[in-house]
Amino acid sequence: AQKVTQAQTEISVVEKEDVTLDCVYETRDTTYYLFWYKQPPSGELVFLIRRNSFDEQNEISGRYSWNFQKSTSSFNFTITASQVVDSAVYFCALSDTNRDDKIIFGKGTRLHILP
Amino acid sequence: DGGITQSPKYLFRKEGQNVTLSCEQNLNHDAMYWYRQDPGQGLRLIYYSQIVNDFQKGDIAEGYSVSREKKESFPLTVTSAQKNPTAFYLCASRGGWYNEQFFGPGTRLTVL
């Protein structure tokens, strides 16, 4: 069975600090996709990144970076020099390559960036 | 602009009434999805459709119904059989080679 665990329910950091959001996943499939989404207070989920299971390269996009490690089944997300606008709920998600194309979401981590 | 629209943003209904939530996309995506989100919870899949005139139940389909008569539209009806309908409802679509879904702004339904 597929499962995504985000153990950190809520995190608060002071602006300009770095923060890492943890994500651990379970799947029996050898081919799968991992995602991160951001949900700001407005409610709409914003797609941030996709990573497929064959690509373990870390990725950096501005202040955001992602660390994918198959050995530990983790796909962690780091925000460097956090800003108040980063305050949101962040969801990690998993999809295998079955025909139904469903995505399994973690329960999310609520991030508070304090000014 | 291409995207997904959901209307209305806020919806109030009396208990026992059916209510239909709208979801429209102009991204030319084949697949569409409905999720429910409760406070402090993740997203739970209600129904999904991979092609016009076809749809499948998700994890919490009881008390809900959908139709997919057009590629662009995937309305969700919350029936009186849904025991706890007050929630935030998100519609999503997926197209192309990859599996990521793109979401609409959501509808917050409150049943009084």
CSV table of N, CA, C and O in Angstrom, one decimal, chain A residues 6 26 30 48 62 64 79 87 89 96 113:
chain,number,residue,atom,x,y,z
A,6,GLN,N,4.1,12.9,6.9
A,6,GLN,CA,4.7,14.1,7.2
A,6,GLN,C,4.6,14.3,8.7
A,6,GLN,O,3.5,14.6,9.2
A,26,GLU,N,6.0,5.4,1.4
A,26,GLU,CA,6.0,4.0,1.3
A,26,GLU,C,5.3,3.6,0.0
A,26,GLU,O,4.2,4.0,-0.3
A,30,THR,N,8.4,0.3,-8.2
A,30,THR,CA,9.8,0.7,-8.5
A,30,THR,C,9.8,2.0,-9.3
A,30,THR,O,10.7,2.8,-9.3
A,48,LEU,N,4.6,22.6,-6.7
A,48,LEU,CA,6.0,23.1,-6.6
A,48,LEU,C,7.0,22.3,-7.4
A,48,LEU,O,7.8,22.9,-8.1
A,62,GLY,N,15.7,28.7,-6.6
A,62,GLY,CA,15.7,29.9,-5.8
A,62,GLY,C,16.0,29.6,-4.3
A,62,GLY,O,17.1,28.9,-4.0
A,64,TYR,N,14.3,27.5,-2.6
A,64,TYR,CA,13.7,26.2,-2.3
A,64,TYR,C,14.7,25.1,-2.8
A,64,TYR,O,15.3,25.2,-3.9
A,79,ILE,N,13.5,25.3,2.8
A,79,ILE,CA,13.4,26.7,2.4
A,79,ILE,C,14.5,27.4,3.1
A,79,ILE,O,14.7,27.4,4.3
A,87,SER,N,4.7,31.3,4.6
A,87,SER,CA,3.8,30.7,5.6
A,87,SER,C,2.6,30.1,4.8
A,87,SER,O,2.0,30.7,4.0
A,89,VAL,N,0.5,25.8,4.3
A,89,VAL,CA,0.6,24.4,4.6
A,89,VAL,C,1.2,23.7,3.4
A,89,VAL,O,0.9,24.0,2.2
A,96,ASP,N,2.0,6.4,-8.1
A,96,ASP,CA,2.7,5.4,-8.9
A,96,ASP,C,2.2,5.5,-10.3
A,96,ASP,O,1.6,6.5,-10.7
A,113,ILE,N,6.0,31.4,9.5
A,113,ILE,CA,7.2,32.2,9.4
A,113,ILE,C,6.9,33.5,10.2
A,113,ILE,O,6.1,34.3,9.8
